Amino acid sequence: MFTYYSIILFISIMTLLILSLLVHENARHTSKQKRAFYKTHFVIIIAAIMEWLGLLMNKAPSWTKYIHCLVKTIDYILTPAIAYFFINQVDSKLSVKKYMGILEIIDILIILLSVPFGWVFYIDQNNVYRHGPFYIVYPIIYVLMMILLIIGLLQYGRRFASSNKKSLFAIMLLTLVGIVFQETAGGFMRTGYLALAMGSTLLFIHFEEFCQQEMDEDGKAKTILLEKDALTDLYSRYAYNEQLKKHSNPPLSSTLCVLLIDINGLKMVNDTKGHEKGDELICETAHAIRKAIQSYGHVYRTGGDEFVVLLDLSSYTIKEFYDILKREFYAYKIKAIELSEINVAIGKAYAKDYPDFTLEQLVEVADRDMYKDKANYYRNKRHDRRK
C-alpha cells in the first residue's frame, strides 16, 4: 500500500511541476502572477513530501526521531497554509486573505510550542507519531482555513458569469472531496494532495479562460473606442477605413449612395472666434448629419471638418436627407448666438452609376463632386475664405 501512495505522490508532484512549466511559458501573466502560482505549487509539493516522509518514518530507527519531529512540524504548518496561497494566487486583494494570515500565524505558534510540550502532536519513544491532548485545535484551524478559502473563492467568483461560477465551484468541490476523503478514510487513502494537484491544474485552466474573456472584452472596448470619434461621437476614421477594407471588391449595393460633406468657412470661425467655437460648429454639423441619415446609413468623421455618409436609398431619398439637413441647420441658426449658420459643401455618388467600382473609388467620385460644390461656394464674393 505504501508503494501505491508513493506513486500517487509522484504523480501529484509531477502534475504540479508541469503546471509550473505551463505558467512559466504563459506570456499573458505578469511576473507577480506567476510567482503566486509558483509559491502555491511549491507549498503543496513540500507539504505533500512532508506528509509522505512522516508516514515513512513511523517506527524508523530512534536516531531519526528529531528528523521525524521536524517533518511533522513542517507538515502541520504548511498544510493549512495551502489555502492562504490558493487565495493569494487567485486574487491577492481579497479581504479573507488577512484573516487567513492571522490564522496561519496562530497555527505556526501552536505547532512550534507543541514541539517541546506535545500539545498538538508528539513522537513517542518508538518513533511513532501521536496526537497530543490539544490536537483538536489543529483541525479547527484547518477547517476555518478551508471555510475562509470557500468564502474567498465565492468573492472571487462574483466577477464571473454564472457558467464560470459553476465551473469554479465544481473545482472547489473536487478539491474538498479529496481532502475530506483522506481525513475520514485514514490509512493509505492519501487523496488530499492528489486532489490539490488536480484542483490547481483546473483552477489554472479556469483562470486562463477568465483572462481570455477579459482580453476579449477589453479588445471589444478598445475597438469601440477606436470606432468612435471623440469630439462628435460619430464613427471614426478607423471605422471608415474598416468599411473601405470590407468593400474593397465590387459590386456594391445598387441602393448605396456616398456623400462627402465638408464644412464651409470653418477656418474663418477658428481664426475670428476661436477653436472652441470651431469645435462647436463641427459638433453641430455632425449632429445635423446624424439626424438627417436617421436609420438609413452611417456617418464617419474622416478629418477635421470632413464627413463621409454611406446612405441606403432602398427606402429613403436624397431629397428627404437634404430636407432634414436643412431643417437642422436652420434650427441651429435660430438658437446660435455667435455663429449665425452652418454651411456645407456636399458631393455625392451613386453605386448604381458605377457598378464596377469599389467603395474607395466611389468615395473619390463623391469627393470630386464635393470640391466642385465648395469651389462654387467660394466663388461667391460673400464667401471669401480669406476674410
mmCIF file of C-alpha atoms in Angstrom:
data_model
loop_
_atom_site.group_PDB
_atom_site.id
_atom_site.type_symbol
_atom_site.label_atom_id
_atom_site.label_comp_id
_atom_site.label_asym_id
_atom_site.label_seq_id
_atom_site.Cartn_x
_atom_site.Cartn_y
_atom_site.Cartn_z
ATOM 1 C CA MET A 1 0.000 0.000 0.000
ATOM 2 C CA PHE A 2 2.870 2.373 0.708
ATOM 3 C CA THR A 3 4.119 1.866 -2.857
ATOM 4 C CA TYR A 4 0.670 2.856 -4.110
ATOM 5 C CA TYR A 5 0.803 6.033 -2.006
ATOM 6 C CA SER A 6 4.298 6.812 -3.291
ATOM 7 C CA ILE A 7 3.062 6.560 -6.886
ATOM 8 C CA ILE A 8 0.136 8.874 -6.116
ATOM 9 C CA LEU A 9 2.548 11.348 -4.549
ATOM 10 C CA PHE A 10 4.885 11.156 -7.555
ATOM 11 C CA ILE A 11 2.019 11.801 -9.990
ATOM 12 C CA SER A 12 0.799 14.751 -7.903
ATOM 13 C CA ILE A 13 4.259 16.334 -7.755
ATOM 14 C CA MET A 14 4.894 15.823 -11.478
ATOM 15 C CA THR A 15 1.499 17.384 -12.244
ATOM 16 C CA LEU A 16 2.386 20.481 -10.237
ATOM 17 C CA LEU A 17 5.858 20.745 -11.807
ATOM 18 C CA ILE A 18 4.389 20.528 -15.307
ATOM 19 C CA LEU A 19 1.760 23.085 -14.291
ATOM 20 C CA SER A 20 4.535 25.435 -13.126
ATOM 21 C CA LEU A 21 6.203 24.981 -16.513
ATOM 22 C CA LEU A 22 2.945 25.919 -18.250
ATOM 23 C CA VAL A 23 2.703 29.018 -16.057
ATOM 24 C CA HIS A 24 6.297 29.929 -16.931
ATOM 25 C CA GLU A 25 5.609 29.609 -20.669
ATOM 26 C CA ASN A 26 2.451 31.736 -20.467
ATOM 27 C CA ALA A 27 3.172 35.209 -21.830
ATOM 28 C CA ARG A 28 -0.139 36.725 -20.691
ATOM 29 C CA HIS A 29 0.604 36.642 -16.956
ATOM 30 C CA THR A 30 2.734 39.162 -15.131
ATOM 31 C CA SER A 31 5.795 38.115 -13.138
ATOM 32 C CA LYS A 32 3.829 38.756 -9.923
ATOM 33 C CA GLN A 33 1.011 36.430 -11.016
ATOM 34 C CA LYS A 34 3.484 33.732 -12.000
ATOM 35 C CA ARG A 35 5.260 33.954 -8.650
ATOM 36 C CA ALA A 36 1.910 33.447 -6.887
ATOM 37 C CA PHE A 37 1.366 30.225 -8.864
ATOM 38 C CA TYR A 38 4.910 29.007 -8.183
ATOM 39 C CA LYS A 39 4.557 29.618 -4.442
ATOM 40 C CA THR A 40 1.285 27.679 -4.289
ATOM 41 C CA HIS A 41 2.723 24.732 -6.197
ATOM 42 C CA PHE A 42 5.903 24.750 -4.092
ATOM 43 C CA VAL A 43 3.987 24.759 -0.777
ATOM 44 C CA ILE A 44 1.740 21.888 -1.930
ATOM 45 C CA ILE A 45 4.754 19.844 -3.053
ATOM 46 C CA ILE A 46 6.708 20.385 0.172
ATOM 47 C CA ALA A 47 3.653 19.680 2.357
ATOM 48 C CA ALA A 48 2.929 16.502 0.380
ATOM 49 C CA ILE A 49 6.526 15.303 0.729
ATOM 50 C CA MET A 50 6.486 16.048 4.461
ATOM 51 C CA GLU A 51 3.307 14.027 4.939
ATOM 52 C CA TRP A 52 4.800 11.153 2.949
ATOM 53 C CA LEU A 53 8.046 11.273 4.960
ATOM 54 C CA GLY A 54 6.052 11.408 8.199
ATOM 55 C CA LEU A 55 4.324 8.147 7.312
ATOM 56 C CA LEU A 56 7.580 6.626 6.113
ATOM 57 C CA MET A 57 9.403 7.498 9.352
ATOM 58 C CA ASN A 58 6.880 5.906 11.683
ATOM 59 C CA LYS A 59 8.804 3.226 13.648
ATOM 60 C CA ALA A 60 12.037 4.224 11.922
ATOM 61 C CA PRO A 61 15.328 3.925 13.874
ATOM 62 C CA SER A 62 15.304 6.029 17.041
ATOM 63 C CA TRP A 63 18.088 8.334 15.828
ATOM 64 C CA THR A 64 15.613 9.759 13.263
ATOM 65 C CA LYS A 65 13.177 10.873 15.963
ATOM 66 C CA TYR A 66 14.147 14.557 15.759
ATOM 67 C CA ILE A 67 14.039 14.481 11.966
ATOM 68 C CA HIS A 68 10.603 12.880 12.240
ATOM 69 C CA CYS A 69 9.514 15.701 14.575
ATOM 70 C CA LEU A 70 10.819 18.336 12.168
ATOM 71 C CA VAL A 71 9.000 16.687 9.252
ATOM 72 C CA LYS A 72 5.666 16.666 11.111
ATOM 73 C CA THR A 73 6.176 20.284 12.223
ATOM 74 C CA ILE A 74 6.650 21.425 8.642
ATOM 75 C CA ASP A 75 3.658 19.302 7.578
ATOM 76 C CA TYR A 76 1.384 20.830 10.221
ATOM 77 C CA ILE A 77 2.487 24.372 9.350
ATOM 78 C CA LEU A 78 2.298 24.122 5.558
ATOM 79 C CA THR A 79 -0.908 22.104 5.127
ATOM 80 C CA PRO A 80 -3.298 24.865 6.369
ATOM 81 C CA ALA A 81 -1.121 27.466 4.608
ATOM 82 C CA ILE A 82 -2.045 25.953 1.230
ATOM 83 C CA ALA A 83 -5.455 27.650 1.490
ATOM 84 C CA TYR A 84 -3.746 31.022 2.045
ATOM 85 C CA PHE A 85 -1.537 30.570 -1.004
ATOM 86 C CA PHE A 86 -4.539 29.499 -3.097
ATOM 87 C CA ILE A 87 -6.312 32.744 -2.236
ATOM 88 C CA ASN A 88 -3.199 34.780 -2.930
ATOM 89 C CA GLN A 89 -2.954 33.032 -6.282
ATOM 90 C CA VAL A 90 -6.460 33.860 -7.462
ATOM 91 C CA ASP A 91 -6.591 37.414 -6.073
ATOM 92 C CA SER A 92 -4.180 38.921 -3.557
ATOM 93 C CA LYS A 93 -6.656 41.714 -2.708
ATOM 94 C CA LEU A 94 -9.451 39.530 -1.312
ATOM 95 C CA SER A 95 -10.445 40.528 2.227
ATOM 96 C CA VAL A 96 -10.277 36.972 3.591
ATOM 97 C CA LYS A 97 -6.531 36.872 2.966
ATOM 98 C CA LYS A 98 -5.933 38.994 6.073
ATOM 99 C CA TYR A 99 -7.896 36.624 8.337
ATOM 100 C CA MET A 100 -6.213 33.580 6.802
ATOM 101 C CA GLY A 101 -2.850 35.178 7.545
ATOM 102 C CA ILE A 102 -3.823 35.633 11.207
ATOM 103 C CA LEU A 103 -4.985 32.018 11.451
ATOM 104 C CA GLU A 104 -1.752 30.791 9.871
ATOM 105 C CA ILE A 105 0.336 32.767 12.398
ATOM 106 C CA ILE A 106 -1.707 31.212 15.240
ATOM 107 C CA ASP A 107 -1.160 27.763 13.714
ATOM 108 C CA ILE A 108 2.613 28.323 13.454
ATOM 109 C CA LEU A 109 2.842 29.439 17.103
ATOM 110 C CA ILE A 110 0.785 26.492 18.379
ATOM 111 C CA ILE A 111 2.758 23.932 16.339
ATOM 112 C CA LEU A 112 6.118 25.376 17.408
ATOM 113 C CA LEU A 113 5.036 25.296 21.067
ATOM 114 C CA SER A 114 3.809 21.753 20.541
ATOM 115 C CA VAL A 115 7.326 20.555 19.693
ATOM 116 C CA PRO A 116 8.649 20.747 23.301
ATOM 117 C CA PHE A 117 5.303 20.298 25.083
ATOM 118 C CA GLY A 118 3.490 17.825 22.798
ATOM 119 C CA TRP A 119 0.240 19.812 22.762
ATOM 120 C CA VAL A 120 -0.865 19.010 19.216
ATOM 121 C CA PHE A 121 1.397 16.052 18.382
ATOM 122 C CA TYR A 122 4.451 14.262 19.672
ATOM 123 C CA ILE A 123 6.801 11.468 18.658
ATOM 124 C CA ASP A 124 6.842 8.648 21.203
ATOM 125 C CA GLN A 125 9.774 6.513 22.308
ATOM 126 C CA ASN A 126 9.147 4.079 19.478
ATOM 127 C CA ASN A 127 9.438 6.950 16.970
ATOM 128 C CA VAL A 128 5.708 6.808 16.215
ATOM 129 C CA TYR A 129 3.681 9.949 15.582
ATOM 130 C CA ARG A 130 0.874 10.531 18.132
ATOM 131 C CA HIS A 131 -1.874 13.129 18.628
ATOM 132 C CA GLY A 132 -1.419 15.414 21.624
ATOM 133 C CA PRO A 133 -4.090 16.439 24.175
ATOM 134 C CA PHE A 134 -4.897 19.637 22.259
ATOM 135 C CA TYR A 135 -4.815 18.091 18.797
ATOM 136 C CA ILE A 136 -8.390 19.315 18.194
ATOM 137 C CA VAL A 137 -7.003 22.854 17.813
ATOM 138 C CA TYR A 138 -5.206 21.892 14.598
ATOM 139 C CA PRO A 139 -8.244 20.504 12.685
ATOM 140 C CA ILE A 140 -10.286 23.505 13.869
ATOM 141 C CA ILE A 141 -7.701 25.859 12.331
ATOM 142 C CA TYR A 142 -7.602 23.686 9.206
ATOM 143 C CA VAL A 143 -11.410 23.741 8.859
ATOM 144 C CA LEU A 144 -11.509 27.513 9.424
ATOM 145 C CA MET A 145 -8.883 27.974 6.700
ATOM 146 C CA MET A 146 -10.998 25.849 4.347
ATOM 147 C CA ILE A 147 -14.101 27.893 5.186
ATOM 148 C CA LEU A 148 -12.219 31.135 4.501
ATOM 149 C CA LEU A 149 -10.944 29.615 1.262
ATOM 150 C CA ILE A 150 -14.536 28.895 0.211
ATOM 151 C CA ILE A 151 -15.607 32.439 1.158
ATOM 152 C CA GLY A 152 -12.651 33.867 -0.760
ATOM 153 C CA LEU A 153 -13.447 31.825 -3.857
ATOM 154 C CA LEU A 154 -17.086 32.934 -3.610
ATOM 155 C CA GLN A 155 -15.898 36.560 -3.517
ATOM 156 C CA TYR A 156 -13.583 35.866 -6.434
ATOM 157 C CA GLY A 157 -16.450 34.220 -8.333
ATOM 158 C CA ARG A 158 -18.632 37.335 -8.209
ATOM 159 C CA ARG A 159 -16.836 38.758 -11.221
ATOM 160 C CA PHE A 160 -17.743 35.755 -13.388
ATOM 161 C CA ALA A 161 -20.791 34.919 -15.429
ATOM 162 C CA SER A 162 -22.994 32.140 -13.995
ATOM 163 C CA SER A 163 -21.381 29.488 -16.222
ATOM 164 C CA ASN A 164 -17.910 30.433 -14.978
ATOM 165 C CA LYS A 165 -19.087 30.327 -11.372
ATOM 166 C CA LYS A 166 -20.405 26.779 -11.787
ATOM 167 C CA SER A 167 -17.061 25.508 -13.027
ATOM 168 C CA LEU A 168 -15.224 27.354 -10.243
ATOM 169 C CA PHE A 169 -17.450 25.791 -7.575
ATOM 170 C CA ALA A 170 -17.048 22.358 -9.196
ATOM 171 C CA ILE A 171 -13.242 22.685 -8.939
ATOM 172 C CA MET A 172 -13.568 23.765 -5.309
ATOM 173 C CA LEU A 173 -15.878 20.802 -4.555
ATOM 174 C CA LEU A 174 -13.500 18.303 -6.186
ATOM 175 C CA THR A 175 -10.579 19.538 -4.090
ATOM 176 C CA LEU A 176 -12.564 19.491 -0.838
ATOM 177 C CA VAL A 177 -13.908 15.984 -1.521
ATOM 178 C CA GLY A 178 -10.351 14.705 -1.974
ATOM 179 C CA ILE A 179 -9.234 16.306 1.304
ATOM 180 C CA VAL A 180 -12.294 15.120 3.267
ATOM 181 C CA PHE A 181 -11.944 11.575 1.899
ATOM 182 C CA GLN A 182 -8.338 11.402 3.101
ATOM 183 C CA GLU A 183 -9.171 12.758 6.544
ATOM 184 C CA THR A 184 -12.107 10.388 7.077
ATOM 185 C CA ALA A 185 -10.807 7.214 5.395
ATOM 186 C CA GLY A 186 -7.420 7.180 7.105
ATOM 187 C CA GLY A 187 -4.753 4.630 6.329
ATOM 188 C CA PHE A 188 -3.035 4.990 2.977
ATOM 189 C CA MET A 189 -6.006 6.561 1.206
ATOM 190 C CA ARG A 190 -3.952 9.729 0.753
ATOM 191 C CA THR A 191 -6.102 11.557 -1.781
ATOM 192 C CA GLY A 192 -5.692 15.076 -0.366
ATOM 193 C CA TYR A 193 -2.620 16.167 -2.300
ATOM 194 C CA LEU A 194 -3.741 14.452 -5.484
ATOM 195 C CA ALA A 195 -6.975 16.456 -5.226
ATOM 196 C CA LEU A 196 -4.964 19.638 -4.586
ATOM 197 C CA ALA A 197 -2.789 18.990 -7.631
ATOM 198 C CA MET A 198 -5.862 18.385 -9.785
ATOM 199 C CA GLY A 199 -7.608 21.424 -8.300
ATOM 200 C CA SER A 200 -4.553 23.605 -9.005
ATOM 201 C CA THR A 201 -4.497 22.435 -12.618
ATOM 202 C CA LEU A 202 -8.200 23.039 -13.142
ATOM 203 C CA LEU A 203 -8.011 26.387 -11.382
ATOM 204 C CA PHE A 204 -5.222 27.437 -13.740
ATOM 205 C CA ILE A 205 -7.381 26.439 -16.729
ATOM 206 C CA HIS A 206 -10.293 28.391 -15.243
ATOM 207 C CA PHE A 207 -8.039 31.396 -14.641
ATOM 208 C CA GLU A 208 -6.784 31.207 -18.229
ATOM 209 C CA GLU A 209 -10.334 31.138 -19.548
ATOM 210 C CA PHE A 210 -11.253 34.149 -17.432
ATOM 211 C CA CYS A 211 -8.151 36.045 -18.602
ATOM 212 C CA GLN A 212 -9.093 35.293 -22.203
ATOM 213 C CA GLN A 213 -12.617 36.598 -21.615
ATOM 214 C CA GLU A 214 -11.206 39.766 -20.042
ATOM 215 C CA MET A 215 -8.876 40.229 -23.015
ATOM 216 C CA ASP A 216 -11.771 39.723 -25.439
ATOM 217 C CA GLU A 217 -13.924 42.241 -23.567
ATOM 218 C CA ASP A 218 -11.022 44.672 -23.352
ATOM 219 C CA GLY A 219 -10.426 44.234 -27.074
ATOM 220 C CA LYS A 220 -14.088 44.944 -27.795
ATOM 221 C CA ALA A 221 -13.990 48.052 -25.596
ATOM 222 C CA LYS A 222 -10.868 49.301 -27.353
ATOM 223 C CA THR A 223 -12.417 48.626 -30.740
ATOM 224 C CA ILE A 224 -15.479 50.643 -29.735
ATOM 225 C CA LEU A 225 -13.215 53.494 -28.647
ATOM 226 C CA LEU A 226 -11.336 53.285 -31.940
ATOM 227 C CA GLU A 227 -14.561 53.236 -33.917
ATOM 228 C CA LYS A 228 -15.973 56.333 -32.221
ATOM 229 C CA ASP A 229 -14.795 59.879 -32.846
ATOM 230 C CA ALA A 230 -14.055 61.556 -29.503
ATOM 231 C CA LEU A 231 -15.365 65.002 -30.443
ATOM 232 C CA THR A 232 -18.577 64.187 -32.315
ATOM 233 C CA ASP A 233 -19.334 60.594 -31.227
ATOM 234 C CA LEU A 234 -19.713 59.714 -34.911
ATOM 235 C CA TYR A 235 -17.885 56.776 -36.428
ATOM 236 C CA SER A 236 -14.168 57.487 -36.661
ATOM 237 C CA ARG A 237 -11.547 57.416 -39.403
ATOM 238 C CA TYR A 238 -10.589 53.944 -38.171
ATOM 239 C CA ALA A 239 -14.163 52.677 -38.629
ATOM 240 C CA TYR A 240 -14.261 54.296 -42.067
ATOM 241 C CA ASN A 241 -11.045 52.520 -43.095
ATOM 242 C CA GLU A 242 -12.561 49.241 -41.937
ATOM 243 C CA GLN A 243 -15.517 49.868 -44.253
ATOM 244 C CA LEU A 244 -13.138 50.518 -47.143
ATOM 245 C CA LYS A 245 -11.487 47.151 -46.473
ATOM 246 C CA LYS A 246 -14.863 45.437 -46.175
ATOM 247 C CA HIS A 247 -15.994 46.801 -49.568
ATOM 248 C CA SER A 248 -12.700 46.546 -51.405
ATOM 249 C CA ASN A 249 -14.264 44.389 -54.126
ATOM 250 C CA PRO A 250 -17.215 45.249 -56.366
ATOM 251 C CA PRO A 251 -20.105 45.095 -56.743
ATOM 252 C CA LEU A 252 -21.550 47.427 -54.151
ATOM 253 C CA SER A 253 -25.205 47.527 -53.226
ATOM 254 C CA SER A 254 -27.108 49.276 -56.031
ATOM 255 C CA THR A 255 -29.014 51.343 -53.434
ATOM 256 C CA LEU A 256 -25.846 52.755 -51.882
ATOM 257 C CA CYS A 257 -25.163 56.477 -52.104
ATOM 258 C CA VAL A 258 -21.917 58.010 -50.872
ATOM 259 C CA LEU A 259 -21.958 61.604 -49.656
ATOM 260 C CA LEU A 260 -18.844 63.675 -48.942
ATOM 261 C CA ILE A 261 -19.595 66.636 -46.678
ATOM 262 C CA ASP A 262 -17.167 69.427 -45.790
ATOM 263 C CA ILE A 263 -17.925 72.495 -43.644
ATOM 264 C CA ASN A 264 -17.564 75.820 -45.410
ATOM 265 C CA GLY A 265 -15.986 78.694 -43.510
ATOM 266 C CA LEU A 266 -14.577 76.700 -40.598
ATOM 267 C CA LYS A 267 -11.169 78.363 -40.868
ATOM 268 C CA MET A 268 -12.737 81.809 -40.568
ATOM 269 C CA VAL A 269 -14.610 80.718 -37.431
ATOM 270 C CA ASN A 270 -11.406 79.310 -35.896
ATOM 271 C CA ASP A 271 -9.466 82.479 -36.738
ATOM 272 C CA THR A 272 -12.070 85.007 -35.613
ATOM 273 C CA LYS A 273 -13.979 83.267 -32.810
ATOM 274 C CA GLY A 274 -11.510 80.634 -31.602
ATOM 275 C CA HIS A 275 -11.175 76.882 -31.933
ATOM 276 C CA GLU A 276 -13.757 76.242 -29.227
ATOM 277 C CA LYS A 277 -16.399 77.778 -31.487
ATOM 278 C CA GLY A 278 -14.923 75.853 -34.402
ATOM 279 C CA ASP A 279 -15.398 72.607 -32.465
ATOM 280 C CA GLU A 280 -18.962 73.665 -31.679
ATOM 281 C CA LEU A 281 -19.596 74.139 -35.400
ATOM 282 C CA ILE A 282 -18.181 70.682 -36.154
ATOM 283 C CA CYS A 283 -20.316 69.061 -33.440
ATOM 284 C CA GLU A 284 -23.499 70.800 -34.556
ATOM 285 C CA THR A 285 -22.854 69.798 -38.165
ATOM 286 C CA ALA A 286 -22.258 66.208 -37.061
ATOM 287 C CA HIS A 287 -25.500 66.270 -35.057
ATOM 288 C CA ALA A 288 -27.442 67.544 -38.069
ATOM 289 C CA ILE A 289 -25.988 64.912 -40.412
ATOM 290 C CA ARG A 290 -26.733 62.134 -37.941
ATOM 291 C CA LYS A 291 -30.337 63.350 -37.678
ATOM 292 C CA ALA A 292 -30.632 63.523 -41.449
ATOM 293 C CA ILE A 293 -29.469 59.967 -42.163
ATOM 294 C CA GLN A 294 -31.868 58.624 -39.472
ATOM 295 C CA SER A 295 -31.514 54.828 -39.537
ATOM 296 C CA TYR A 296 -30.698 54.597 -43.240
ATOM 297 C CA GLY A 297 -26.918 54.738 -43.086
ATOM 298 C CA HIS A 298 -23.776 55.658 -41.211
ATOM 299 C CA VAL A 299 -21.711 58.807 -40.971
ATOM 300 C CA TYR A 300 -17.955 58.936 -40.389
ATOM 301 C CA ARG A 301 -15.798 61.877 -39.396
ATOM 302 C CA THR A 302 -12.725 61.347 -41.559
ATOM 303 C CA GLY A 303 -10.944 64.638 -40.938
ATOM 304 C CA GLY A 304 -11.205 67.944 -39.100
ATOM 305 C CA ASP A 305 -14.413 69.082 -40.814
ATOM 306 C CA GLU A 306 -14.872 66.264 -43.317
ATOM 307 C CA PHE A 307 -17.636 63.673 -43.149
ATOM 308 C CA VAL A 308 -18.414 60.596 -45.229
ATOM 309 C CA VAL A 309 -22.002 59.347 -45.318
ATOM 310 C CA LEU A 310 -22.939 55.874 -46.540
ATOM 311 C CA LEU A 311 -26.639 56.102 -47.247
ATOM 312 C CA ASP A 312 -29.023 53.290 -48.159
ATOM 313 C CA LEU A 313 -31.625 54.575 -50.617
ATOM 314 C CA SER A 314 -33.751 51.428 -50.729
ATOM 315 C CA SER A 315 -36.468 53.158 -48.660
ATOM 316 C CA TYR A 316 -35.085 56.683 -48.368
ATOM 317 C CA THR A 317 -34.362 59.514 -50.789
ATOM 318 C CA ILE A 318 -31.663 62.139 -51.167
ATOM 319 C CA LYS A 319 -34.381 64.801 -51.087
ATOM 320 C CA GLU A 320 -35.530 63.600 -47.665
ATOM 321 C CA PHE A 321 -31.922 63.673 -46.453
ATOM 322 C CA TYR A 322 -31.423 67.248 -47.712
ATOM 323 C CA ASP A 323 -34.725 68.427 -46.253
ATOM 324 C CA ILE A 324 -33.897 67.172 -42.756
ATOM 325 C CA LEU A 325 -30.340 68.516 -43.008
ATOM 326 C CA LYS A 326 -31.563 71.989 -43.959
ATOM 327 C CA ARG A 327 -34.123 71.901 -41.174
ATOM 328 C CA GLU A 328 -31.445 71.017 -38.612
ATOM 329 C CA PHE A 329 -29.122 73.740 -39.932
ATOM 330 C CA TYR A 330 -31.927 76.266 -39.678
ATOM 331 C CA ALA A 331 -32.747 75.140 -36.120
ATOM 332 C CA TYR A 332 -29.140 75.781 -35.143
ATOM 333 C CA LYS A 333 -29.196 79.202 -36.839
ATOM 334 C CA ILE A 334 -32.188 80.176 -34.700
ATOM 335 C CA LYS A 335 -30.582 79.165 -31.394
ATOM 336 C CA ALA A 336 -26.988 80.186 -32.180
ATOM 337 C CA ILE A 337 -25.726 83.358 -30.585
ATOM 338 C CA GLU A 338 -22.280 83.914 -32.061
ATOM 339 C CA LEU A 339 -22.417 81.557 -35.065
ATOM 340 C CA SER A 340 -25.182 82.525 -37.440
ATOM 341 C CA GLU A 341 -25.402 79.482 -39.668
ATOM 342 C CA ILE A 342 -23.941 76.176 -40.843
ATOM 343 C CA ASN A 343 -22.967 75.863 -44.463
ATOM 344 C CA VAL A 344 -21.522 72.744 -46.055
ATOM 345 C CA ALA A 345 -20.272 71.563 -49.419
ATOM 346 C CA ILE A 346 -21.740 68.210 -50.456
ATOM 347 C CA GLY A 347 -20.657 65.765 -53.132
ATOM 348 C CA LYS A 348 -22.473 62.559 -53.950
ATOM 349 C CA ALA A 349 -22.013 59.398 -55.974
ATOM 350 C CA TYR A 350 -24.461 56.562 -56.631
ATOM 351 C CA ALA A 351 -23.248 52.970 -56.715
ATOM 352 C CA LYS A 352 -25.748 52.106 -59.436
ATOM 353 C CA ASP A 353 -23.942 54.531 -61.782
ATOM 354 C CA TYR A 354 -20.586 52.804 -61.173
ATOM 355 C CA PRO A 355 -21.310 49.061 -60.908
ATOM 356 C CA ASP A 356 -17.644 48.046 -61.161
ATOM 357 C CA PHE A 357 -16.341 50.470 -58.525
ATOM 358 C CA THR A 358 -15.107 49.679 -55.042
ATOM 359 C CA LEU A 359 -16.234 51.831 -52.139
ATOM 360 C CA GLU A 360 -12.954 53.755 -52.200
ATOM 361 C CA GLN A 361 -13.407 54.568 -55.914
ATOM 362 C CA LEU A 362 -16.988 55.679 -55.293
ATOM 363 C CA VAL A 363 -15.782 57.942 -52.478
ATOM 364 C CA GLU A 364 -13.298 59.543 -54.891
ATOM 365 C CA VAL A 365 -16.160 60.375 -57.273
ATOM 366 C CA ALA A 366 -18.155 61.957 -54.442
ATOM 367 C CA ASP A 367 -15.026 63.798 -53.281
ATOM 368 C CA ARG A 368 -14.537 65.445 -56.680
ATOM 369 C CA ASP A 369 -18.193 66.429 -56.727
ATOM 370 C CA MET A 370 -17.866 67.924 -53.237
ATOM 371 C CA TYR A 371 -14.889 70.080 -54.275
ATOM 372 C CA LYS A 372 -16.899 71.423 -57.218
ATOM 373 C CA ASP A 373 -19.629 72.438 -54.783
ATOM 374 C CA LYS A 374 -17.061 74.038 -52.435
ATOM 375 C CA ALA A 375 -15.469 75.949 -55.358
ATOM 376 C CA ASN A 376 -18.885 77.344 -56.304
ATOM 377 C CA TYR A 377 -19.385 78.472 -52.704
ATOM 378 C CA TYR A 378 -16.088 80.361 -52.550
ATOM 379 C CA ARG A 379 -16.519 81.925 -55.968
ATOM 380 C CA ASN A 380 -19.293 83.940 -54.403
ATOM 381 C CA LYS A 381 -17.730 87.229 -53.192
ATOM 382 C CA ARG A 382 -19.616 86.989 -49.939
ATOM 383 C CA HIS A 383 -17.817 83.782 -49.088
ATOM 384 C CA ASP A 384 -14.171 84.789 -49.459
ATOM 385 C CA ARG A 385 -12.349 82.198 -47.306
ATOM 386 C CA ARG A 386 -9.527 84.654 -46.635
ATOM 387 C CA LYS A 387 -11.832 87.039 -44.696
#
